[in-house]
Short mmCIF file of C-alpha atoms in Angstrom, two decimals:
data_model
loop_
_atom_site.label_atom_id
_atom_site.label_comp_id
_atom_site.label_asym_id
_atom_site.label_seq_id
_atom_site.Cartn_x
_atom_site.Cartn_y
_atom_site.Cartn_z
CA MET A 158 -14.01 -5.89 -15.19
CA ASP A 159 -16.96 -6.27 -12.92
CA PHE A 160 -18.58 -3.01 -11.98
CA GLU A 161 -20.81 -4.50 -9.31
CA TYR A 162 -17.85 -6.18 -7.68
CA LYS A 163 -15.85 -2.96 -7.62
CA GLN A 164 -18.67 -1.05 -6.04
CA LYS A 165 -19.15 -3.69 -3.41
CA THR A 166 -15.49 -3.78 -2.44
CA ASN A 167 -15.13 -0.01 -2.58
CA ALA A 168 -17.90 0.29 -0.05
CA GLU A 169 -16.30 -2.29 2.21
CA ARG A 170 -12.90 -0.68 2.07
CA ALA A 171 -11.82 1.67 4.77
CA LYS A 172 -9.03 4.16 4.46
CA VAL A 173 -6.05 3.88 6.73
CA GLU A 174 -6.65 7.37 8.10
CA ASP A 175 -10.21 6.40 9.02
CA LEU A 176 -9.03 3.52 11.15
CA PHE A 177 -5.79 4.73 12.66
CA ASP A 178 -4.33 7.76 14.34
CA TYR A 179 -0.72 8.06 13.22
CA GLU A 180 -0.17 11.59 12.00
CA GLY A 181 3.11 12.96 13.29
CA CYS A 182 4.05 9.56 14.70
CA LYS A 183 6.73 8.55 12.23
CA VAL A 184 9.20 6.26 13.92
CA GLY A 185 11.35 5.07 11.06
CA ARG A 186 12.10 5.04 7.41
CA GLY A 187 13.91 2.89 4.95
CA THR A 188 14.27 2.07 1.32
CA TYR A 189 10.66 1.08 1.19
CA GLY A 190 9.12 4.18 2.69
CA HIS A 191 8.04 5.25 6.13
CA VAL A 192 6.96 3.55 9.33
CA TYR A 193 4.50 5.11 11.75
CA LYS A 194 3.34 4.14 15.18
CA GLY A 195 -0.43 4.08 15.11
CA LYS A 196 -3.37 3.50 17.39
CA ARG A 197 -6.88 2.55 16.39
CA LYS A 198 -9.23 5.50 16.37
CA ASN A 199 -11.15 6.11 19.56
CA ARG A 200 -14.30 4.08 19.22
CA LEU A 201 -12.34 1.14 17.85
CA ASN A 202 -9.55 1.37 20.36
CA THR A 203 -10.69 -1.03 23.01
CA ASP A 204 -7.38 -2.54 24.04
CA GLY A 205 -4.91 0.32 23.62
CA ARG A 206 -2.70 -1.78 21.33
CA GLU A 207 -0.16 -0.09 19.15
CA TYR A 208 0.47 -0.88 15.51
CA ALA A 209 3.31 -0.36 13.09
CA LEU A 210 2.07 1.25 9.89
CA LYS A 211 4.42 0.80 6.99
CA GLN A 212 3.77 3.19 4.15
CA ILE A 213 5.21 2.47 0.77
CA GLU A 214 5.03 4.72 -2.25
CA GLY A 215 5.51 3.95 -5.89
CA THR A 216 3.89 3.53 -9.25
CA GLY A 217 2.97 -0.11 -9.05
CA ILE A 218 3.22 -3.24 -7.01
CA SER A 219 6.84 -4.29 -6.96
CA MET A 220 8.15 -7.81 -6.89
CA SER A 221 9.46 -7.48 -3.36
CA ALA A 222 6.26 -5.93 -1.97
CA CYS A 223 4.28 -8.72 -3.54
CA ARG A 224 6.51 -11.37 -2.00
CA GLU A 225 6.77 -9.65 1.35
CA ILE A 226 3.01 -9.39 1.77
CA ALA A 227 2.35 -12.89 0.43
CA LEU A 228 4.89 -14.32 2.88
CA LEU A 229 3.66 -12.26 5.81
CA ARG A 230 0.21 -13.66 5.11
CA GLU A 231 1.56 -17.13 5.89
CA LEU A 232 3.98 -16.43 8.71
CA LYS A 233 2.84 -16.95 12.24
CA HIS A 234 5.43 -16.94 14.99
CA PRO A 235 5.69 -15.18 18.35
CA ASN A 236 8.97 -13.54 17.32
CA VAL A 237 7.70 -12.33 13.96
CA ILE A 238 5.56 -9.26 13.57
CA SER A 239 2.16 -10.20 12.22
CA LEU A 240 0.44 -8.56 9.31
CA GLN A 241 -2.89 -6.97 10.09
CA LYS A 242 -4.10 -5.09 7.06
CA VAL A 243 -2.87 -4.08 3.64
CA PHE A 244 -3.90 -0.79 2.14
CA LEU A 245 -1.82 -1.42 -1.06
CA SER A 246 1.77 -1.43 -1.98
CA HIS A 247 5.05 -0.73 -3.81
CA THR A 248 8.63 -1.13 -2.69
CA ASP A 249 12.21 -1.89 -3.72
CA ARG A 250 14.47 -4.59 -2.47
CA LYS A 251 16.78 -3.84 0.40
CA VAL A 252 19.69 -3.94 -1.96
CA TRP A 253 22.20 -3.48 0.80
CA LEU A 254 21.45 -6.92 2.19
CA LEU A 255 22.09 -8.59 -1.17
CA ALA A 256 25.03 -10.95 -1.38
CA PRO A 257 27.73 -10.12 -3.93
CA GLU A 258 26.92 -13.20 -6.03
CA LEU A 259 23.34 -11.94 -6.48
CA LEU A 260 24.63 -8.54 -7.57
CA LEU A 261 26.81 -10.38 -10.09
CA GLY A 262 23.85 -12.22 -11.58
CA ALA A 263 23.60 -15.51 -9.64
CA ARG A 264 20.48 -17.31 -10.83
CA HIS A 265 19.70 -19.41 -7.81
CA TYR A 266 18.68 -18.41 -4.36
CA THR A 267 20.83 -20.30 -1.87
CA LYS A 268 21.14 -20.59 1.88
CA ALA A 269 24.49 -18.83 1.57
CA ILE A 270 22.64 -15.74 0.31
CA ASP A 271 20.59 -15.65 3.51
CA ILE A 272 23.75 -16.06 5.58
CA TRP A 273 25.21 -12.96 3.92
CA ALA A 274 22.07 -11.00 4.80
CA ILE A 275 22.34 -12.23 8.40
CA GLY A 276 25.95 -11.02 8.40
CA CYS A 277 24.76 -7.58 7.24
CA ILE A 278 22.22 -7.41 10.05
CA PHE A 279 24.73 -8.69 12.61
CA ALA A 280 27.14 -5.94 11.54
CA GLU A 281 24.37 -3.38 11.89
CA LEU A 282 23.60 -4.60 15.40
CA LEU A 283 27.27 -4.19 16.29
CA THR A 284 27.75 -0.74 14.77
CA TYR A 285 24.21 0.73 14.63
CA GLU A 286 24.71 1.42 10.94
CA PRO A 287 23.79 -0.55 7.81
CA ILE A 288 27.19 -1.86 6.77
CA PHE A 289 26.63 -1.74 3.02
CA HIS A 290 24.21 1.16 2.91
CA CYS A 291 23.87 2.62 -0.52
CA ARG A 292 21.60 5.13 -2.23
CA GLN A 293 19.22 3.14 -4.33
CA GLU A 294 16.51 5.32 -5.75
CA ASP A 295 17.53 4.35 -9.27
CA ILE A 296 17.27 0.62 -8.70
CA LYS A 297 14.20 -0.20 -10.67
CA THR A 298 15.45 -2.46 -13.40
CA SER A 299 15.17 -6.20 -13.30
CA ASN A 300 18.91 -6.38 -13.91
CA PRO A 301 20.58 -7.60 -10.70
CA TYR A 302 23.89 -5.90 -11.46
CA HIS A 303 24.20 -2.79 -9.38
CA HIS A 304 27.39 -0.79 -9.64
CA ASP A 305 27.02 1.49 -6.60
CA GLN A 306 26.12 -1.37 -4.30
CA LEU A 307 29.15 -3.41 -5.36
CA ASP A 308 31.31 -0.31 -4.94
CA ARG A 309 30.03 0.06 -1.39
CA ILE A 310 30.74 -3.60 -0.59
CA PHE A 311 34.28 -3.35 -1.97
CA ASN A 312 34.83 -0.12 -0.03
CA VAL A 313 34.19 -2.04 3.17
CA MET A 314 35.52 -5.48 2.30
CA GLY A 315 38.17 -4.73 -0.31
CA PHE A 316 38.11 -6.15 -3.84
CA PRO A 317 38.10 -9.97 -3.70
CA GLN A 318 41.39 -11.67 -4.53
CA ASP A 319 41.23 -14.37 -7.21
CA LYS A 320 42.35 -16.97 -4.71
CA ASP A 321 39.61 -15.96 -2.25
CA TRP A 322 36.78 -16.38 -4.76
CA GLU A 323 37.87 -18.48 -7.71
CA ASP A 324 34.43 -18.91 -9.23
CA ILE A 325 33.84 -15.16 -9.45
CA ARG A 326 35.00 -15.52 -13.05
CA LYS A 327 32.00 -17.72 -13.79
CA MET A 328 29.46 -15.14 -12.63
CA PRO A 329 27.16 -13.81 -15.42
CA GLU A 330 28.16 -10.19 -14.74
CA HIS A 331 31.88 -10.84 -14.32
CA GLY A 332 32.63 -9.08 -17.60
CA THR A 333 30.86 -5.92 -16.48
CA LEU A 334 32.63 -6.15 -13.14
CA THR A 335 36.12 -6.18 -14.65
CA LYS A 336 35.14 -3.38 -17.02
CA ASP A 337 33.70 -1.13 -14.28
CA PHE A 338 36.01 -1.75 -11.32
CA LYS A 339 39.70 -1.37 -10.63
CA ARG A 340 41.16 -3.48 -7.83
CA SER A 341 43.68 -0.72 -7.08
CA ASN A 342 40.89 1.56 -5.87
CA TYR A 343 40.21 -0.71 -2.92
CA VAL A 344 43.67 -1.78 -1.74
CA ASN A 345 43.28 0.03 1.56
CA CYS A 346 39.84 -1.37 2.32
CA ASN A 347 39.14 -4.32 4.58
CA LEU A 348 36.63 -5.43 7.15
CA VAL A 349 39.11 -5.13 10.03
CA LYS A 350 39.54 -1.43 9.35
CA TYR A 351 35.85 -0.79 8.93
CA MET A 352 34.90 -2.54 12.16
CA GLU A 353 37.77 -0.97 14.12
CA LYS A 354 36.46 2.41 13.06
CA HIS A 355 33.22 1.33 14.75
CA LYS A 356 34.99 0.14 17.90
CA VAL A 357 34.72 -3.58 17.20
CA LYS A 358 38.08 -5.20 17.84
CA PRO A 359 39.44 -7.65 15.23
CA ASP A 360 40.39 -10.17 17.93
CA SER A 361 36.87 -10.27 19.40
CA LYS A 362 34.58 -13.25 19.02
CA GLN A 363 31.91 -11.16 17.34
CA PHE A 364 34.37 -9.99 14.71
CA HIS A 365 35.47 -13.54 13.93
CA LEU A 366 31.87 -14.64 13.47
CA LEU A 367 31.05 -11.59 11.35
CA GLN A 368 33.99 -12.32 9.11
CA LYS A 369 32.76 -15.86 8.54
CA LEU A 370 29.24 -14.63 7.74
CA LEU A 371 30.46 -11.92 5.37
CA THR A 372 32.69 -14.13 3.25
CA MET A 373 32.57 -13.07 -0.40
CA ASP A 374 32.81 -16.58 -1.89
CA PRO A 375 29.42 -18.19 -1.19
CA THR A 376 30.98 -21.66 -1.16
CA LYS A 377 33.32 -20.61 1.65
CA ARG A 378 30.72 -18.72 3.65
CA ILE A 379 29.85 -20.31 7.00
CA THR A 380 26.70 -22.45 7.20
CA SER A 381 23.98 -21.70 9.74
CA GLU A 382 24.69 -25.00 11.53
CA LEU A 383 28.33 -24.06 12.04
CA ALA A 384 27.49 -20.46 12.89
CA MET A 385 25.18 -21.63 15.68
CA LYS A 386 28.12 -23.47 17.22
CA ASP A 387 30.38 -20.45 17.02
CA PRO A 388 32.27 -19.55 20.21
CA TYR A 389 30.52 -16.17 20.12
CA PHE A 390 27.32 -17.84 21.29
CA LEU A 391 29.12 -19.53 24.19
CA GLU A 392 30.20 -16.31 25.86
CA ASP A 393 28.00 -14.10 28.00
CA PRO A 394 25.35 -12.96 27.45
CA LEU A 395 24.18 -16.40 26.35
CA PRO A 396 21.45 -16.67 23.71
CA SER A 397 17.85 -16.97 24.88
CA GLN A 398 14.47 -17.39 23.20
CA ASP A 399 13.41 -13.91 24.21
CA VAL A 400 16.12 -11.31 23.89
CA PHE A 401 14.39 -9.16 26.48
CA GLU A 402 14.10 -12.07 28.94
CA GLY A 403 13.53 -10.78 32.44
CA LYS A 404 15.29 -7.56 31.65
CA ASN A 405 14.35 -4.09 32.58
CA ILE A 406 15.04 -2.41 29.30
CA PRO A 407 16.78 0.96 29.61
CA TYR A 408 15.98 2.03 26.10
CA PRO A 409 13.95 5.18 25.71
CA LYS A 410 10.75 5.12 23.72
CA ARG A 411 11.10 5.76 20.05
CA GLU A 412 11.03 9.38 19.23
CA PHE A 413 8.78 10.56 16.46
CA LEU A 414 10.53 11.80 13.38
CA THR A 415 9.71 14.99 11.56
CA ASP A 416 9.86 15.49 7.82
CA ASP A 417 13.08 17.47 8.30
CA ASP A 418 14.73 14.25 9.38
CA ASP A 419 13.71 12.69 6.11
CA ASP A 420 15.89 15.01 4.12
CA LYS A 421 18.88 13.40 5.73
CA ALA A 422 17.47 9.95 5.27
CA ASP A 423 19.85 8.77 2.58
CA THR A 424 23.03 9.65 4.39
CA GLY A 425 22.89 6.28 6.10
CA ALA A 426 23.11 6.76 9.82
CA SER A 427 19.86 8.28 10.93
CA LYS A 428 19.94 11.02 13.46
CA ALA A 429 17.00 10.88 15.76
CA GLY A 430 16.54 14.55 16.44
CA GLY A 431 16.71 15.79 19.99
CA ALA A 432 18.29 14.43 23.09
CA ASP A 433 17.80 11.06 24.69
CA GLN A 434 14.55 11.59 26.52
CA SER A 435 15.01 9.06 29.28
CA SER A 436 18.15 10.34 30.91
CA GLY A 437 20.28 7.94 32.88
CA HIS A 438 23.97 7.55 33.30
CA ASN A 439 24.37 4.21 31.61
CA GLN A 440 22.03 4.52 28.71
CA PRO A 441 22.67 4.07 25.05
CA PRO A 442 22.11 6.98 22.70
CA ALA A 443 18.70 7.39 21.09
CA LYS A 444 20.09 6.09 17.81
CA ARG A 445 20.10 2.56 19.12
CA VAL A 446 16.39 2.69 19.55
CA ARG A 447 15.91 2.18 15.87
CA VAL A 448 15.89 -1.58 16.06
CA MET A 449 13.94 -1.93 19.29
CA PRO A 450 10.24 -2.04 19.92
CA PRO A 451 8.97 0.25 22.66
CA SER A 452 9.71 -1.44 25.94
CA THR A 453 6.19 -1.27 27.29
CA HIS A 454 4.78 -3.31 24.46
CA ILE A 455 7.11 -6.20 24.08
CA HIS A 456 4.68 -8.55 25.76
CA ASN A 457 2.11 -8.03 23.09
CA VAL A 458 3.97 -9.68 20.30
CA GLN A 459 1.63 -12.39 19.12
CA ALA A 460 -1.26 -11.18 17.06
CA GLN A 461 -3.96 -11.95 14.59
CA GLN A 462 -4.03 -11.17 10.91
CA GLN A 463 -6.32 -9.31 8.65
CA LEU A 464 -5.84 -7.51 5.41
CA GLN A 465 -7.39 -4.54 3.82
CA PHE A 466 -6.86 -2.37 0.83
CA SER A 467 -7.40 1.23 0.01
CA SER A 468 -8.64 2.32 -3.36
CA SER A 469 -7.48 5.89 -3.22
CA ASN A 470 -5.96 7.32 -6.31
CA ILE A 471 -5.79 4.25 -8.45
CA GLN A 472 -5.06 6.11 -11.68
CA THR A 473 -1.73 7.61 -10.78
CA SER A 474 0.82 6.60 -8.23
CA THR A 475 -0.28 4.06 -5.72
CA SER A 476 0.40 4.77 -2.15
CA SER A 477 -0.02 1.97 0.23
CA THR A 478 0.19 1.10 3.81
CA TYR A 479 0.14 -2.01 5.77
CA THR A 480 -0.06 -2.33 9.45
CA SER A 481 1.47 -4.76 11.84
CA ARG A 482 1.18 -5.00 15.56
CA PHE A 483 4.26 -3.95 17.50
CA HIS B 142 11.60 -25.19 -19.07
CA HIS B 143 11.36 -24.91 -15.36
CA CYS B 144 13.54 -23.58 -12.59
CA LEU B 145 12.19 -25.17 -9.47
CA ASP B 146 15.35 -25.95 -7.62
CA HIS B 147 15.33 -27.68 -4.29
CA GLN B 148 19.08 -27.87 -3.99
CA GLY B 149 20.10 -27.01 -0.46
CA PHE B 150 16.53 -27.12 0.81
CA GLU B 151 16.04 -30.89 0.99
CA ASP B 152 15.82 -30.77 4.78
CA TYR B 153 12.67 -28.69 4.58
CA LEU B 154 10.85 -30.51 1.80
CA ASP B 155 8.64 -32.58 4.10
CA ASP B 156 7.73 -29.60 6.28
CA ILE B 157 6.90 -27.56 3.20
CA TYR B 158 4.85 -30.43 1.80
CA TYR B 159 2.74 -30.83 4.93
CA HIS B 160 2.26 -27.10 5.27
CA ARG B 161 1.15 -26.70 1.67
CA LEU B 162 -1.12 -29.72 1.95
CA SER B 163 -2.77 -28.19 5.02
CA ILE B 164 -3.57 -24.90 3.25
CA GLU B 165 -4.46 -26.37 -0.14
CA TYR B 166 -8.20 -26.23 0.54
CA LYS B 167 -8.06 -22.43 0.67
CA TYR B 168 -6.90 -22.32 -2.93
CA VAL B 169 -9.23 -24.87 -4.50
CA VAL B 170 -12.07 -23.34 -6.47
CA THR B 171 -14.87 -25.37 -8.00
CA THR B 172 -17.61 -22.83 -8.54
CA CYS B 173 -15.79 -20.18 -10.55
CA LEU B 174 -17.95 -20.61 -13.66
CA GLU B 175 -21.32 -20.83 -11.99
CA ASN B 176 -22.06 -17.14 -11.97
CA GLN B 177 -20.39 -16.17 -15.26
CA PRO B 178 -22.72 -14.94 -18.01
CA GLU B 179 -19.97 -14.72 -20.63
CA VAL B 180 -17.43 -17.35 -19.61
CA ASP B 181 -18.05 -21.09 -19.83
CA SER B 182 -15.69 -24.02 -19.48
CA GLY B 183 -14.78 -23.92 -23.17
CA MET B 184 -13.91 -20.25 -22.88
CA ARG B 185 -11.84 -20.87 -19.79
CA GLY B 186 -10.09 -23.68 -21.64
CA LEU B 187 -9.21 -21.34 -24.50
CA LEU B 188 -7.87 -18.77 -22.05
CA VAL B 189 -5.70 -21.34 -20.29
CA SER B 190 -4.22 -22.67 -23.51
CA TRP B 191 -3.58 -19.13 -24.72
CA MET B 192 -1.86 -18.36 -21.40
CA THR B 193 0.20 -21.54 -21.82
CA GLY B 194 1.40 -20.20 -25.17
CA VAL B 195 2.34 -16.82 -23.72
CA HIS B 196 4.06 -18.54 -20.82
CA HIS B 197 6.03 -20.77 -23.17
CA GLN B 198 7.00 -17.92 -25.45
CA MET B 199 8.41 -15.95 -22.52
CA LYS B 200 10.31 -18.96 -21.21
CA LEU B 201 8.91 -18.60 -17.70
CA CYS B 202 9.10 -21.07 -14.80
CA GLN B 203 6.63 -23.93 -14.78
CA ASP B 204 5.09 -22.87 -11.47
CA THR B 205 4.37 -19.37 -12.79
CA LEU B 206 1.76 -20.82 -15.14
CA PHE B 207 0.14 -22.96 -12.44
CA ILE B 208 -0.10 -20.02 -10.05
CA ALA B 209 -1.45 -17.71 -12.77
CA VAL B 210 -4.21 -20.18 -13.70
CA ASN B 211 -5.11 -20.64 -10.05
CA ILE B 212 -5.40 -16.86 -9.65
CA VAL B 213 -7.63 -16.69 -12.74
CA ASP B 214 -9.99 -19.23 -11.17
CA ARG B 215 -10.08 -17.51 -7.81
CA VAL B 216 -10.77 -14.16 -9.47
CA LEU B 217 -13.59 -15.66 -11.54
CA ASP B 218 -14.98 -17.10 -8.34
CA VAL B 219 -15.61 -13.66 -6.85
CA MET B 220 -16.36 -11.47 -9.88
CA GLN B 221 -17.90 -11.67 -13.28
CA ALA B 222 -15.59 -11.27 -16.23
CA SER B 223 -16.48 -10.06 -19.67
CA ARG B 224 -15.10 -11.91 -22.68
CA ASP B 225 -13.31 -8.78 -23.89
CA TYR B 226 -11.11 -8.69 -20.84
CA LEU B 227 -10.16 -12.35 -20.52
CA GLN B 228 -6.76 -11.88 -22.14
CA LEU B 229 -6.06 -8.94 -19.87
CA LEU B 230 -6.92 -11.17 -16.95
CA GLY B 231 -4.55 -13.78 -18.39
CA ILE B 232 -1.51 -11.52 -18.73
CA THR B 233 -2.15 -9.76 -15.44
CA THR B 234 -2.23 -13.03 -13.52
CA ILE B 235 0.96 -14.09 -15.31
CA LEU B 236 2.47 -10.78 -14.24
CA ILE B 237 1.54 -11.34 -10.60
CA ALA B 238 2.70 -14.96 -10.59
CA SER B 239 5.99 -13.89 -12.21
CA LYS B 240 6.68 -11.45 -9.42
CA LEU B 241 6.62 -14.38 -7.03
CA GLU B 242 8.42 -17.00 -9.04
CA GLU B 243 10.72 -15.45 -11.60
CA VAL B 244 14.21 -14.13 -11.06
CA THR B 245 13.47 -11.56 -13.77
CA PRO B 246 9.74 -11.10 -14.29
CA PRO B 247 8.62 -9.99 -17.76
CA GLU B 248 7.95 -6.31 -18.38
CA ILE B 249 4.30 -5.27 -18.60
CA SER B 250 4.97 -4.07 -22.15
CA GLU B 251 6.09 -7.55 -23.24
CA LEU B 252 2.88 -9.03 -21.89
CA LEU B 253 0.76 -6.34 -23.53
CA GLY B 254 2.52 -7.18 -26.78
CA CYS B 255 0.92 -10.62 -26.70
CA CYS B 256 -2.54 -9.02 -26.89
CA ASP B 257 -2.20 -7.07 -30.17
CA GLY B 258 -2.20 -3.74 -28.35
CA VAL B 259 -5.81 -4.08 -27.21
CA TYR B 260 -5.03 -3.17 -23.61
CA THR B 261 -2.99 -0.40 -22.00
CA ARG B 262 -0.41 -0.43 -19.28
CA ASP B 263 -2.74 1.41 -16.91
CA MET B 264 -5.44 -1.19 -17.45
CA ALA B 265 -3.05 -3.96 -16.47
CA LYS B 266 -1.88 -2.08 -13.38
CA GLN B 267 -5.43 -1.31 -12.31
CA LEU B 268 -6.55 -4.89 -12.76
CA GLU B 269 -3.50 -6.05 -10.83
CA ARG B 270 -4.71 -4.10 -7.82
CA VAL B 271 -8.24 -5.38 -8.16
CA ILE B 272 -6.96 -8.97 -8.34
CA LEU B 273 -4.62 -8.68 -5.36
CA ASP B 274 -7.49 -7.13 -3.47
CA ALA B 275 -9.86 -9.93 -4.46
CA ILE B 276 -7.49 -12.74 -3.48
CA ARG B 277 -6.22 -10.86 -0.44
CA PHE B 278 -2.57 -11.37 -1.34
CA ASP B 279 -2.89 -15.12 -0.83
CA LEU B 280 -0.31 -15.96 -3.41
CA MET B 281 1.65 -18.88 -2.00
CA VAL B 282 -0.41 -21.31 -4.05
CA PRO B 283 0.21 -25.02 -3.40
CA THR B 284 0.29 -25.97 -7.09
CA SER B 285 -0.16 -29.43 -8.56
CA GLN B 286 3.29 -28.87 -10.04
CA PHE B 287 4.67 -28.66 -6.51
CA PHE B 288 2.93 -31.84 -5.36
CA LEU B 289 3.93 -33.72 -8.50
CA GLU B 290 7.53 -32.78 -7.96
CA TYR B 291 7.39 -33.77 -4.31
CA TYR B 292 5.89 -37.18 -5.06
CA ALA B 293 8.31 -37.77 -7.90
CA THR B 294 11.24 -36.93 -5.63
CA SER B 295 9.93 -39.31 -2.96
CA CYS B 296 9.54 -42.10 -5.52
CA ILE B 297 12.98 -41.61 -6.97
CA ASN B 298 14.55 -41.52 -3.54
CA SER B 299 13.12 -44.97 -2.82
CA PHE B 300 15.41 -46.38 -5.53
CA GLN B 301 19.01 -46.90 -4.57
CA GLY B 302 22.23 -46.74 -6.52
CA PHE B 303 22.41 -46.96 -10.28
CA GLN B 304 18.66 -47.25 -10.80
CA GLY B 305 18.06 -44.15 -8.67
CA ASP B 306 20.72 -42.17 -10.50
CA GLN B 307 19.21 -43.10 -13.83
CA LEU B 308 15.75 -41.97 -12.71
CA ARG B 309 17.10 -38.72 -11.37
CA GLN B 310 18.70 -37.98 -14.72
#
């Protein structure tokens, strides 16, 4: 529209590779793309801080990228990573955190939907694997119904009984569901089995809480108020504001990933190549490191915000990066 | 037609209200037409009423329109727009606002269809980037629609019993 404006902003824009060193420092990947650990380039690096660079690839700016960035622009909390710069963006939803009612076409976003997502994350913390992980490269449509994701949920949870979720019949996609799925395919599936396979006992407090969080019928799913009062939170270790409180963390530093690792990316459990670098008799395997920030930087959590955009390659696919402080 | 639904979030309404009130000043633009050679208030008015028609035709949420118009103003505040591209600006801001508000945002092709095929998909996608750049992804617009709804809710809640129920209906 405005040539002068474009020129002005193009000149102001820096490229991510001009500002940060991050090559070869990939520390994670997900549906959205890749995450790198970066440092500001030498002359800018006055404080030695480290940044998370999230790179997202795609052909446009997706709904979820748009919302994620807009929300991160407003969020400011010591326990929440803070957005520094945006170099432009595309991503897909993390479908495997979506509650079954959303996948069946629910029109309204409810608290119960968030509780389901919390259940998914809780399960992942217990087992080190995304509980409903599912390939999702073909999820581009605006249609919420997603066959493979529902299949994955039923494979873990079993197909819901009519008495357990009476209103399932009222869901917009219920017709498609009955057409596509046979209950008999899932008779041997249930959450007890899945969690036992991952060494979580069905009589444990964590299992009971998980079961209440991952209840298929949203009206029967536990509320956050009740969940907070769950016996699980009364047993040791008790909850604290800072999960690392006063602890000497035995976790090794994140290992950098190579592109070879990426080829295995959609098999679910990621295999951080190589052995646990900080050897010690009582230490968890490197895999657990995925959800942890590097131990030496946990005190640097609060941060400031700034945004920036790159203009590279506007015509074709847009590749984008945004950075957050670890 | 609107789909603003506060059900289940009543506890947070006051917090949300005070937060949005505190950031409102960042989104208010009064000088967007001062440096525009081709766009005056009448032209802006035409654009807004055309956008209202598109919005209505696509059966979008009320807030989508308010956000889109706010983005138009903030874009005009930082760059000059030529008359020929005003409709493209209109549909692109609707596209961006839809991505925030709608359960199922319209396809770009549907929006292009409202402009008699004057613009291409690539043009819309390019402008989208320019806009998001210009407004720095500040998209959580405190709209007058939001405030109106908040005040209306407060008023209605001050009536008890039958009278309150009637007002709510």
